[in-house]
Amino acid sequence: MKKWYAALAAVSLAAAAGGIIITFTDGGFESAGGLVSRLLIVASLVGFAIAAIARPAARKAEAVGKGRGGVSDRFRSACTFKDVAANDQALQSLMELKDYLETPEKYARYGARMPRGVLLYGPPGTGKTLLARALAGEAGVPFFALSGSDFVEKFVGVGASRVRELFRKARRAGRCVIFIDEIDAMGKRRDEASSDERDQTLNALLSEMSGFYTGDGVIVIAATNRLDALDPALLRPGRFDRQIEVDLPGREQRLSILRLHSKNKPMASDVSLDEIAAQTISFSGASLECLLNEAAILAAKRGQGDITRQDLQCAFYKTIAGSDRPMAATPEERRIIAVHESGHALASLLLAPENRLARVSILPAGRGAAGYNLCIPAERVMLGKKEIENQICVLLAGRAAEQVVNGSEALTAGASSDIARATELAAAMAMDLGMAGEPAVSLKALNRCCGSGGNSADASRKILADMYARTCSLLEAHIEALESLWKALVESESLSGDQARAIVDRALSNERQQSA
Ligand code: ADP
Ligand code: ZN
Ligand code: MG
C-alpha cells in the first residue's frame, strides 16, 4: 500500500468493505494502552467493566448450547422477538429472515438469493446473542451456537475440523440458525497476528458457507464487537454480506429495555424508570438488566416491600463504581463534547455530503473516547485534492468548533487524535502527492535523491493552517446550524444522520431567510 494511501486508509478507517469514517473525541484519559487505539472502531467500544458484569449471564445462556467438551449442540431457543427491546432496526432485518427460515422453498422458487451470513456488530451486551436466539425461537428452528475463540484458542490444530463438524450437524438438522460468537477470534485480518491455524479455520468456514443453497433454510449469524478487525474476506458478497449494527441504546431505548426487564419485578410507586433511563448513559442492555437485578437482590435481602427507588440508586452506584472510570460525563463535559462532535458533523455535511453521515453521538465510546461521528464514505477509486482537503477540514472541525464556540482558551485534549490524523494527511499531500504548491514535486523523493529538498514540515504546516482557517470560517458562517446541532446532541445524546441533516437544513434555510 502506498504511504499516502495508508494515511487515507487510517483516516477513513477502511473498516471492512464499506470503509467507515470515524472521527472521535478522545476523552484525554490515558488508558492502559495509551490513548484510544485509532483502530478501535467506535461501535466496538464500551465500558469494559460493565461488559464484564454482563458477561456471566450471557455465558450461561450460551453454555446451554454446548455439550461436553465445548462441541456445539443444538438446542431450541426459548426466546422470541418479544424478549428484545430497543433494537428496532436489527429486529426489522431479522424479521425478513424469519419468513425465509419458515419457508425457504418460497424463496428458492422465486430464485431469490438470501443472505447466507448475517453479521451483528456492536459493543458487548447490546443483545447480539439475544437477537440470534430470538430469530431461531421465532422461526421454531434449532439453534447451534459456538464461539470463535473455542475454535482457535482451546482446540489448537482442530479448528477447521470443528467448523466442518458444526456445519455437518447443522445440515442434518435441516432448517436452522448457526450462531458464531466472537467471530473476530477466528476471522482476524490475516496480516495482523496471522497464524496457520486461524487461516485454516477461517477457510473452512468460508468454504462451508459457500456450500449452502437458498432452499436449505440455513442462516449463519456471527457476532463481533470488532468489525474493524475482521478479515475483509468474511464480508464479501455471499458471505457475511448483511451487516447489522447493534448499538448502545439511547435514552428512549434504555427506557424500553428497563420496562421489559422490570415486568417480572415488583416496583414500588416511587420508582421512575424514566429517571433511571436518563441516568444510565452508555449502559448496554445487559448492564441495564444487571442493574435491575442488583436492585431486586437488595430488595429480596430486605425481604419486605417492593423494589424501591433507594434500591435502584444503590444498584446504580454499585454498577458504576465497579467500572474503572465514571461513565457519566458532567453536564459541562457533555456540552463540550457535543460542541466538538457537532463541528465534525456540520463540516462533514457541508463539505463532504457524499460521505453519508450515519450517526453523531456523545455517548462514551469506550476507554477514553468520549463521543463520535460515523460516516459511510462514498465509493470511489481515486481521491482528488479537494476531497483530501475536505477530509482534513472535517477532521479539524472538532477542534475548530471548540475554538469558535468556547474560545481559544477553552481547548480540550479531545482533539488529539483528530489533529494527528489531519497532520498525517497534510504531510502526505506535501511529501508524496505534489499537492503543496509545487504540483510536480515530491518532497519525499527529493529528500531521498538530493539529501534535501525543502522543508516538508513547513509545507505540511501551511496546509494545516490554511485548512484550519477555512474550517473556522465555515463554522462561524453557519454558527446557528452548529448551535442547533450541539444543543440537540446534549438533549438526546445521539442523532442519526437523517436527524442531524434535518437540523442543519432547517438552520441553513433560516440563515438564508435572514440574509434575504
Ligand atoms: P451481546 O451478545 O451483544 O454481548 P447479549 O445478547 O449476550 O449481548 O445480552 C445479554 C443480556 O442482556 C440479554 O440476555 C438480555 O437479558 C440483556 N439485553 C441486552 N440487550 C437487550 C435488549 N435490546 N433488549 C432486552 N434485553 C437485552
Ligand atoms: Zn474529534
Ligand atoms: Mg454475546
Coordinates of C-alpha atoms and ligand atoms in Angstrom, one line a residue:
M1 CA 0.0 0.0 0.0
K2 CA 1.4 3.4 -0.9
K3 CA 2.1 5.5 2.0
W4 CA -0.4 8.3 1.2
Y5 CA -3.0 5.7 0.7
A6 CA -2.1 4.2 4.0
A7 CA -2.6 7.6 5.6
L8 CA -6.0 7.9 3.9
A9 CA -7.0 4.5 5.0
A10 CA -6.1 5.4 8.5
V11 CA -8.4 8.3 8.2
S12 CA -11.2 6.6 6.6
L13 CA -10.6 3.6 8.7
A14 CA -11.4 1.4 5.8
A15 CA -13.1 -0.9 8.1
A16 CA -14.4 -3.9 6.2
A17 CA -15.5 -3.4 2.7
G18 CA -17.7 -0.4 3.4
G19 CA -14.9 1.6 4.9
I20 CA -16.4 3.7 7.7
I21 CA -15.1 7.1 8.6
I22 CA -15.0 7.7 12.2
T23 CA -13.8 10.8 14.0
F24 CA -13.9 10.6 17.7
T25 CA -13.1 12.7 20.6
D26 CA -10.5 11.4 23.0
G27 CA -11.6 12.0 26.5
G28 CA -8.0 12.7 27.2
F29 CA -7.9 9.8 29.6
E30 CA -4.8 7.7 29.4
S31 CA -5.9 4.2 29.5
A32 CA -3.8 1.0 29.8
G33 CA -2.9 1.0 26.1
G34 CA -2.2 4.7 25.9
L35 CA -4.7 6.9 24.1
V36 CA -7.5 5.0 22.4
S37 CA -6.2 2.9 19.7
R38 CA -7.3 4.5 16.5
L39 CA -8.2 1.2 15.1
L40 CA -10.8 0.5 17.7
I41 CA -13.9 1.0 15.7
V42 CA -16.3 3.1 17.7
A43 CA -19.0 0.6 17.5
S44 CA -16.8 -1.8 19.4
L45 CA -16.2 0.4 22.4
V46 CA -18.0 0.3 25.6
G47 CA -17.1 0.4 29.3
F48 CA -15.3 -2.9 29.7
A49 CA -16.1 -3.2 33.4
I50 CA -19.8 -3.1 32.7
A51 CA -19.4 -5.6 30.0
A52 CA -17.6 -7.8 32.4
I53 CA -20.6 -7.6 34.8
A54 CA -22.9 -8.6 31.9
R55 CA -20.7 -11.5 30.9
P56 CA -21.7 -14.2 33.3
A57 CA -25.4 -14.0 32.3
A58 CA -24.5 -14.2 28.7
R59 CA -22.1 -17.0 29.2
K60 CA -24.7 -19.1 31.0
A61 CA -27.1 -18.7 28.1
E62 CA -24.5 -19.8 25.7
A63 CA -23.3 -22.7 27.8
V64 CA -26.7 -24.3 27.3
G65 CA -25.8 -24.7 23.7
K66 CA -22.7 -26.6 24.3
G67 CA -22.3 -30.2 25.0
R68 CA -19.4 -31.7 26.9
G69 CA -16.0 -30.6 25.6
G70 CA -17.4 -27.5 24.1
V71 CA -18.7 -29.2 21.0
S72 CA -21.8 -27.4 19.8
D73 CA -25.1 -29.0 20.4
R74 CA -28.4 -28.0 19.0
F75 CA -31.0 -26.6 21.3
R76 CA -34.3 -25.0 20.9
S77 CA -34.3 -21.4 21.7
A78 CA -37.0 -20.3 24.1
C79 CA -36.8 -16.7 23.4
T80 CA -38.5 -14.7 20.7
F81 CA -38.5 -11.2 19.3
K82 CA -40.7 -10.1 22.3
D83 CA -37.7 -10.6 24.5
V84 CA -35.7 -8.0 22.7
A85 CA -36.4 -4.3 23.3
A86 CA -35.0 -1.3 21.5
N87 CA -33.1 -2.8 18.7
D88 CA -35.7 -1.9 16.1
Q89 CA -33.6 -1.8 13.1
A90 CA -31.9 -5.1 13.8
L91 CA -35.3 -6.7 14.5
Q92 CA -36.6 -5.4 11.3
S93 CA -33.9 -7.1 9.3
L94 CA -34.2 -10.3 11.3
M95 CA -38.0 -10.4 10.7
E96 CA -37.4 -10.8 7.0
L97 CA -35.1 -13.7 7.7
K98 CA -37.7 -15.3 9.9
D99 CA -40.0 -15.7 6.9
Y100 CA -37.2 -17.2 5.0
L101 CA -36.4 -19.7 7.7
E102 CA -40.0 -20.7 7.8
T103 CA -40.5 -21.2 4.1
P104 CA -37.2 -21.4 2.3
E105 CA -38.9 -23.1 -0.6
K106 CA -40.8 -20.0 -1.4
Y107 CA -37.6 -18.0 -1.8
A108 CA -36.0 -20.7 -3.8
R109 CA -39.0 -20.8 -6.2
Y110 CA -38.6 -17.2 -7.0
G111 CA -34.9 -17.5 -7.4
A112 CA -34.2 -15.1 -4.6
R113 CA -30.7 -15.1 -3.1
M114 CA -31.0 -14.8 0.6
P115 CA -28.1 -13.5 2.7
R116 CA -26.1 -16.5 3.7
G117 CA -24.5 -14.9 6.6
V118 CA -25.6 -12.1 8.8
L119 CA -23.0 -10.2 10.9
L120 CA -24.2 -8.5 14.0
Y121 CA -21.7 -6.0 15.3
G122 CA -21.7 -3.6 18.2
P123 CA -20.5 -3.3 21.8
P124 CA -20.7 -6.2 24.2
G125 CA -24.0 -6.6 26.0
T126 CA -26.2 -4.9 23.4
G127 CA -28.2 -8.1 22.6
K128 CA -26.4 -9.7 19.7
T129 CA -26.6 -13.2 21.1
L130 CA -30.2 -12.5 22.2
L131 CA -31.2 -11.4 18.7
A132 CA -29.8 -14.6 17.2
R133 CA -31.5 -16.8 19.7
A134 CA -34.7 -14.8 19.2
L135 CA -34.6 -15.4 15.5
A136 CA -34.3 -19.2 16.0
G137 CA -37.0 -19.1 18.6
E138 CA -39.4 -17.2 16.4
A139 CA -38.9 -19.4 13.4
G140 CA -39.0 -22.5 15.6
V141 CA -35.8 -23.9 14.2
P142 CA -32.8 -25.4 16.1
F143 CA -30.0 -23.1 17.2
F144 CA -26.4 -24.1 17.0
A145 CA -24.0 -21.9 19.0
L146 CA -20.3 -21.7 19.2
S147 CA -17.8 -19.1 20.0
G148 CA -14.9 -18.1 17.7
S149 CA -12.4 -18.4 20.5
D150 CA -13.5 -22.0 21.0
F151 CA -12.3 -22.8 17.5
V152 CA -9.0 -21.1 17.8
E153 CA -7.7 -20.9 21.3
K154 CA -9.0 -24.0 23.0
F155 CA -8.5 -26.5 20.3
V156 CA -5.3 -25.8 18.6
G157 CA -5.0 -27.9 15.4
V158 CA -8.6 -28.8 15.3
G159 CA -10.3 -25.5 14.4
A160 CA -11.1 -26.4 10.9
S161 CA -12.5 -29.8 11.7
R162 CA -14.6 -28.2 14.4
V163 CA -16.1 -25.9 11.8
R164 CA -16.9 -28.8 9.5
E165 CA -18.4 -30.8 12.3
L166 CA -20.6 -27.9 13.3
F167 CA -21.9 -27.5 9.8
R168 CA -22.4 -31.2 9.3
K169 CA -24.6 -31.3 12.3
A170 CA -26.5 -28.3 11.3
R171 CA -27.0 -29.6 7.8
R172 CA -28.5 -32.8 9.3
A173 CA -30.9 -30.6 11.3
G174 CA -32.3 -29.1 8.1
R175 CA -33.5 -25.5 8.7
C176 CA -31.6 -23.9 11.5
V177 CA -29.7 -20.9 12.8
I178 CA -25.9 -21.3 13.3
F179 CA -24.5 -18.7 15.6
I180 CA -20.8 -17.9 15.8
D181 CA -20.0 -15.6 18.6
E182 CA -16.7 -13.6 18.7
I183 CA -16.0 -14.3 15.1
D184 CA -13.1 -11.9 15.2
A185 CA -11.2 -14.6 17.1
M186 CA -11.1 -16.7 14.0
G187 CA -11.6 -14.1 11.3
K188 CA -8.9 -11.6 12.2
R189 CA -7.4 -9.7 9.3
R190 CA -4.8 -12.1 8.1
D191 CA -2.0 -9.6 8.0
E192 CA -2.3 -8.9 11.7
A193 CA -1.3 -11.7 14.0
S194 CA -1.8 -14.3 11.4
S195 CA -1.4 -17.9 12.1
D196 CA -1.9 -21.0 10.0
E197 CA -4.3 -22.4 12.5
R198 CA -6.6 -19.4 12.2
D199 CA -6.3 -19.2 8.4
Q200 CA -7.3 -22.9 8.1
T201 CA -10.3 -22.3 10.4
L202 CA -11.4 -19.3 8.5
N203 CA -11.0 -21.0 5.1
A204 CA -13.1 -23.9 6.4
L205 CA -15.8 -21.5 7.5
L206 CA -15.8 -19.7 4.2
S207 CA -16.0 -22.9 2.1
E208 CA -18.7 -24.4 4.3
M209 CA -20.7 -21.2 3.9
S210 CA -20.5 -21.3 0.1
G211 CA -21.9 -24.9 0.2
F212 CA -25.4 -23.7 1.1
Y213 CA -28.3 -23.1 -1.2
T214 CA -31.3 -20.8 -0.8
G215 CA -33.6 -23.9 -0.5
D216 CA -31.6 -25.2 2.6
G217 CA -33.1 -22.7 5.0
V218 CA -29.8 -22.3 7.0
I219 CA -28.7 -18.9 8.3
V220 CA -25.3 -18.3 9.8
I221 CA -25.2 -15.4 12.2
A222 CA -22.0 -14.1 13.5
A223 CA -21.3 -11.6 16.2
T224 CA -18.4 -9.3 16.9
N225 CA -17.5 -6.2 18.6
R226 CA -14.5 -5.6 16.4
L227 CA -15.8 -5.0 12.9
D228 CA -12.5 -3.3 12.1
A229 CA -10.5 -6.4 13.0
L230 CA -12.4 -8.8 10.7
D231 CA -10.8 -10.2 7.6
P232 CA -12.4 -8.5 4.6
A233 CA -12.8 -11.9 3.0
L234 CA -15.6 -12.6 5.5
L235 CA -17.6 -9.6 4.4
R236 CA -17.6 -10.3 0.7
P237 CA -20.9 -11.0 -1.2
G238 CA -22.2 -14.5 -0.5
R239 CA -20.6 -14.5 2.9
F240 CA -21.5 -12.2 5.8
D241 CA -22.9 -9.7 3.3
R242 CA -25.6 -8.4 5.5
Q243 CA -24.2 -6.4 8.4
I244 CA -26.4 -5.1 11.1
E245 CA -25.2 -2.6 13.7
V246 CA -26.4 -3.3 17.2
D247 CA -25.5 -0.1 19.0
L248 CA -25.7 1.1 22.6
P249 CA -29.2 2.2 23.4
G250 CA -30.1 5.8 23.6
R251 CA -32.4 7.2 26.3
E252 CA -35.7 6.1 24.9
Q253 CA -34.4 2.7 24.1
R254 CA -33.0 2.3 27.6
L255 CA -36.4 3.1 28.9
S256 CA -38.0 0.3 26.8
I257 CA -35.3 -2.2 27.9
L258 CA -35.9 -1.2 31.5
R259 CA -39.7 -1.7 31.0
L260 CA -39.1 -5.1 29.5
H261 CA -36.9 -6.3 32.3
S262 CA -38.9 -4.9 35.1
K263 CA -42.1 -6.6 34.0
N264 CA -41.5 -9.6 36.4
K265 CA -40.3 -7.4 39.3
P266 CA -42.5 -5.7 41.8
M267 CA -41.6 -2.0 41.7
A268 CA -42.5 0.5 44.4
S269 CA -44.5 3.5 43.4
D270 CA -41.6 5.9 44.0
V271 CA -39.6 4.2 41.2
S272 CA -39.3 6.2 37.9
L273 CA -37.9 4.1 35.1
D274 CA -37.6 7.3 33.1
E275 CA -35.3 8.7 35.7
I276 CA -33.1 5.6 35.5
A277 CA -33.1 5.7 31.7
A278 CA -31.8 9.3 31.9
Q279 CA -29.1 8.4 34.4
T280 CA -27.7 5.3 32.6
I281 CA -25.8 6.9 29.7
S282 CA -23.7 4.4 28.0
F283 CA -25.3 1.4 29.7
S284 CA -25.8 -1.6 27.4
G285 CA -29.0 -3.7 27.5
A286 CA -27.0 -6.3 29.5
S287 CA -25.9 -3.7 32.1
L288 CA -29.4 -2.4 32.4
E289 CA -30.7 -5.9 33.0
C290 CA -27.9 -6.3 35.6
L291 CA -28.8 -3.1 37.3
L292 CA -32.4 -4.1 37.8
N293 CA -31.2 -7.5 39.0
E294 CA -28.9 -5.9 41.6
A295 CA -31.8 -3.8 42.9
A296 CA -34.0 -6.9 43.0
I297 CA -31.4 -8.7 45.1
L298 CA -31.2 -5.8 47.5
A299 CA -35.0 -5.8 47.9
A300 CA -35.1 -9.6 48.3
K301 CA -32.4 -9.4 51.1
R302 CA -34.5 -6.9 52.9
G303 CA -37.4 -9.3 52.5
Q304 CA -40.3 -6.9 52.7
G305 CA -41.9 -4.4 50.4
D306 CA -41.2 -3.9 46.7
I307 CA -38.1 -2.7 44.9
T308 CA -37.6 0.9 45.8
R309 CA -36.0 4.0 44.3
Q310 CA -33.4 3.6 47.0
D311 CA -32.6 0.1 45.9
L312 CA -32.2 1.2 42.4
Q313 CA -29.9 4.0 43.3
C314 CA -27.7 1.7 45.4
A315 CA -27.6 -0.7 42.5
F316 CA -26.7 2.1 40.1
Y317 CA -23.7 3.3 42.1
K318 CA -22.6 -0.2 42.6
T319 CA -22.7 -0.8 38.9
I320 CA -20.9 2.4 38.2
A321 CA -18.3 2.1 40.9
G322 CA -17.5 -1.3 39.5
S323 CA -16.2 0.3 36.4
D324 CA -12.7 1.8 36.1
R325 CA -13.8 5.3 35.2
P326 CA -17.0 7.1 35.8
M327 CA -19.2 6.5 32.8
A328 CA -21.3 9.6 33.1
A329 CA -19.7 12.9 32.0
T330 CA -20.6 16.0 33.9
P331 CA -23.2 18.3 32.2
E332 CA -20.4 20.8 31.3
E333 CA -18.3 18.0 29.8
R334 CA -21.3 16.8 27.8
R335 CA -21.7 20.2 26.4
I336 CA -18.1 20.4 25.4
I337 CA -18.2 17.0 23.7
A338 CA -21.4 17.9 21.9
V339 CA -19.8 21.1 20.6
H340 CA -16.8 19.2 19.3
E341 CA -18.8 16.4 17.7
S342 CA -21.2 18.9 16.1
G343 CA -18.2 20.6 14.5
H344 CA -17.3 17.3 12.7
A345 CA -20.8 16.6 11.8
L346 CA -21.5 20.1 10.3
A347 CA -18.3 20.2 8.4
S348 CA -18.9 16.8 7.0
L349 CA -22.5 17.6 5.9
L350 CA -21.4 20.9 4.3
L351 CA -18.1 19.8 2.7
A352 CA -18.4 16.2 2.0
P353 CA -22.1 15.3 1.8
E354 CA -21.2 12.3 -0.4
N355 CA -19.9 10.6 2.6
R356 CA -23.1 9.7 4.3
L357 CA -23.2 10.8 7.9
A358 CA -24.7 7.8 9.8
R359 CA -24.6 8.9 13.4
V360 CA -23.3 11.6 15.7
S361 CA -23.1 10.7 19.4
I362 CA -21.8 11.9 22.7
L363 CA -22.2 8.5 24.3
P364 CA -18.8 7.5 25.6
A365 CA -17.4 5.1 23.1
G366 CA -15.0 3.1 25.2
R367 CA -11.8 3.6 27.0
G368 CA -11.1 7.3 26.7
A369 CA -13.3 8.1 23.7
A370 CA -15.9 10.5 24.7
G371 CA -18.1 10.8 21.6
Y372 CA -18.0 10.0 17.9
N373 CA -19.1 10.7 14.3
L374 CA -19.8 7.8 12.0
C375 CA -19.6 8.3 8.2
I376 CA -20.1 5.8 5.4
P377 CA -17.8 7.1 2.6
A378 CA -18.9 7.2 -1.0
E379 CA -17.3 4.5 -3.1
R380 CA -14.6 6.0 -5.3
V381 CA -11.5 4.8 -7.0
M382 CA -9.4 8.0 -6.6
L383 CA -9.3 10.8 -4.2
G384 CA -8.7 14.2 -5.5
K385 CA -7.0 17.2 -3.8
K386 CA -10.4 18.7 -3.0
E387 CA -11.5 15.6 -1.2
I388 CA -8.4 15.2 0.8
E389 CA -8.5 18.9 1.8
N390 CA -12.2 18.4 2.8
Q391 CA -11.2 15.4 4.8
I392 CA -8.6 17.4 6.7
C393 CA -11.2 20.1 7.3
V394 CA -13.7 17.5 8.7
L395 CA -11.0 16.2 11.0
L396 CA -10.1 19.6 12.2
A397 CA -13.7 20.7 12.6
G398 CA -14.0 19.3 16.2
R399 CA -11.1 21.5 17.4
A400 CA -12.4 24.4 15.3
A401 CA -15.8 24.2 16.9
E402 CA -14.2 24.2 20.4
Q403 CA -12.4 27.4 19.5
V404 CA -15.3 29.1 17.7
V405 CA -17.9 28.3 20.4
N406 CA -15.8 28.3 23.6
G407 CA -12.9 30.5 22.7
S408 CA -9.2 29.6 22.2
E409 CA -8.6 29.5 26.0
A410 CA -11.0 26.6 26.3
L411 CA -9.5 24.0 24.0
T412 CA -9.6 20.4 25.2
A413 CA -7.5 17.2 24.8
G414 CA -10.3 15.7 22.9
A415 CA -9.0 16.7 19.6
S416 CA -5.6 15.0 19.9
S417 CA -6.2 12.1 17.5
D418 CA -8.1 14.3 15.1
I419 CA -5.2 16.6 14.7
A420 CA -2.7 13.8 14.5
R421 CA -4.6 12.3 11.6
A422 CA -5.1 15.6 9.8
T423 CA -1.4 16.2 10.2
E424 CA -0.6 12.8 8.6
L425 CA -2.8 13.7 5.7
A426 CA -1.3 17.1 5.2
A427 CA 2.2 15.5 5.3
A428 CA 1.1 13.0 2.7
M429 CA -0.1 15.9 0.5
A430 CA 3.2 17.7 0.8
M431 CA 5.6 14.8 0.7
D432 CA 4.1 12.3 -1.7
L433 CA 1.2 13.9 -3.7
G434 CA 2.6 17.1 -5.0
M435 CA -0.3 19.0 -3.5
A436 CA 1.6 21.6 -1.5
G437 CA 2.0 24.3 -4.1
E438 CA 4.5 22.6 -6.4
P439 CA 2.3 20.2 -8.4
A440 CA 5.2 18.3 -10.0
V441 CA 7.4 17.8 -7.0
S442 CA 7.5 15.0 -4.5
L443 CA 9.4 16.3 -1.5
K444 CA 10.0 12.9 -0.3
A445 CA 11.7 11.8 -3.5
L446 CA 13.7 15.0 -3.5
N447 CA 14.9 14.3 0.1
R448 CA 15.8 10.8 -0.9
C449 CA 17.7 11.7 -4.0
C450 CA 19.3 15.0 -3.2
G451 CA 19.6 14.7 0.5
S452 CA 17.5 17.8 0.9
G453 CA 14.5 19.1 -1.0
G454 CA 13.0 21.8 1.0
N455 CA 11.2 21.6 4.3
S456 CA 8.2 19.3 4.1
A457 CA 7.3 20.0 7.7
D458 CA 6.8 23.7 6.8
A459 CA 4.8 22.7 3.7
S460 CA 2.5 20.5 5.8
R461 CA 2.1 23.2 8.4
K462 CA 1.0 25.6 5.8
I463 CA -1.7 23.2 4.5
L464 CA -2.9 22.6 8.1
A465 CA -3.0 26.3 8.9
D466 CA -5.0 27.1 5.7
M467 CA -7.4 24.3 6.3
Y468 CA -7.9 25.2 9.9
A469 CA -8.7 28.8 9.0
R470 CA -11.1 27.6 6.3
T471 CA -12.9 25.3 8.8
C472 CA -13.2 28.1 11.4
S473 CA -14.7 30.5 8.9
L474 CA -17.1 27.8 7.7
L475 CA -18.3 27.1 11.2
E476 CA -18.5 30.8 12.0
A477 CA -20.6 31.4 8.9
H478 CA -23.0 28.7 10.0
I479 CA -22.9 29.3 13.7
E480 CA -26.7 28.9 14.0
A481 CA -26.6 25.4 12.5
L482 CA -23.7 24.5 14.8
E483 CA -25.5 25.7 17.8
S484 CA -28.7 23.8 16.9
L485 CA -26.7 20.6 16.4
W486 CA -24.8 20.7 19.7
K487 CA -27.9 21.6 21.7
A488 CA -29.8 18.7 20.1
L489 CA -26.9 16.4 20.9
V490 CA -26.8 17.5 24.6
E491 CA -30.5 16.8 24.7
S492 CA -30.7 13.4 23.0
E493 CA -27.1 12.1 23.3
S494 CA -27.1 10.5 19.8
L495 CA -28.5 11.6 16.5
S496 CA -29.0 9.6 13.4
G497 CA -27.5 11.1 10.2
D498 CA -31.0 12.0 9.0
Q499 CA -31.8 13.8 12.2
A500 CA -28.6 15.7 12.0
R501 CA -29.2 16.6 8.4
A502 CA -32.7 17.8 9.2
I503 CA -31.4 20.1 11.9
V504 CA -28.7 21.5 9.7
D505 CA -31.1 22.0 6.8
R506 CA -33.6 23.9 9.0
A507 CA -30.9 26.2 10.3
L508 CA -29.4 26.9 6.9
S509 CA -32.8 27.9 5.5
N510 CA -33.3 30.2 8.5
E511 CA -29.9 31.8 7.6
R512 CA -31.0 32.2 4.0
Q513 CA -34.2 33.9 5.0
Q514 CA -32.5 36.3 7.4
S515 CA -30.0 37.3 4.8
A516 CA -32.6 37.8 2.1
Ligands
ADP1 P1 -24.1 -9.4 23.3 O1 -24.3 -10.8 22.7 O2 -24.4 -8.3 22.4 O3 -22.9 -9.3 24.1 P2 -26.3 -10.5 24.9 O4 -27.3 -10.8 23.8 O5 -25.5 -11.6 25.4 O6 -25.3 -9.3 24.4 O7 -27.1 -9.7 26.0 C1 -27.0 -10.2 27.4 C2 -28.3 -9.9 28.1 O8 -28.6 -8.5 28.2 C3 -29.5 -10.5 27.4 O9 -29.7 -11.8 27.7 C4 -30.6 -9.6 27.9 O10 -31.1 -10.0 29.1 C5 -30.0 -8.3 28.0 N1 -30.2 -7.4 26.9 C6 -29.3 -6.9 26.1 N2 -29.8 -6.1 25.1 C7 -31.1 -6.2 25.2 C8 -32.2 -5.7 24.5 N3 -32.1 -4.9 23.5 N4 -33.5 -5.9 25.0 C9 -33.6 -6.7 26.1 N5 -32.7 -7.3 26.8 C10 -31.4 -7.0 26.4
ZN2 ZN -12.9 14.8 17.1
MG3 MG -22.9 -12.3 23.0

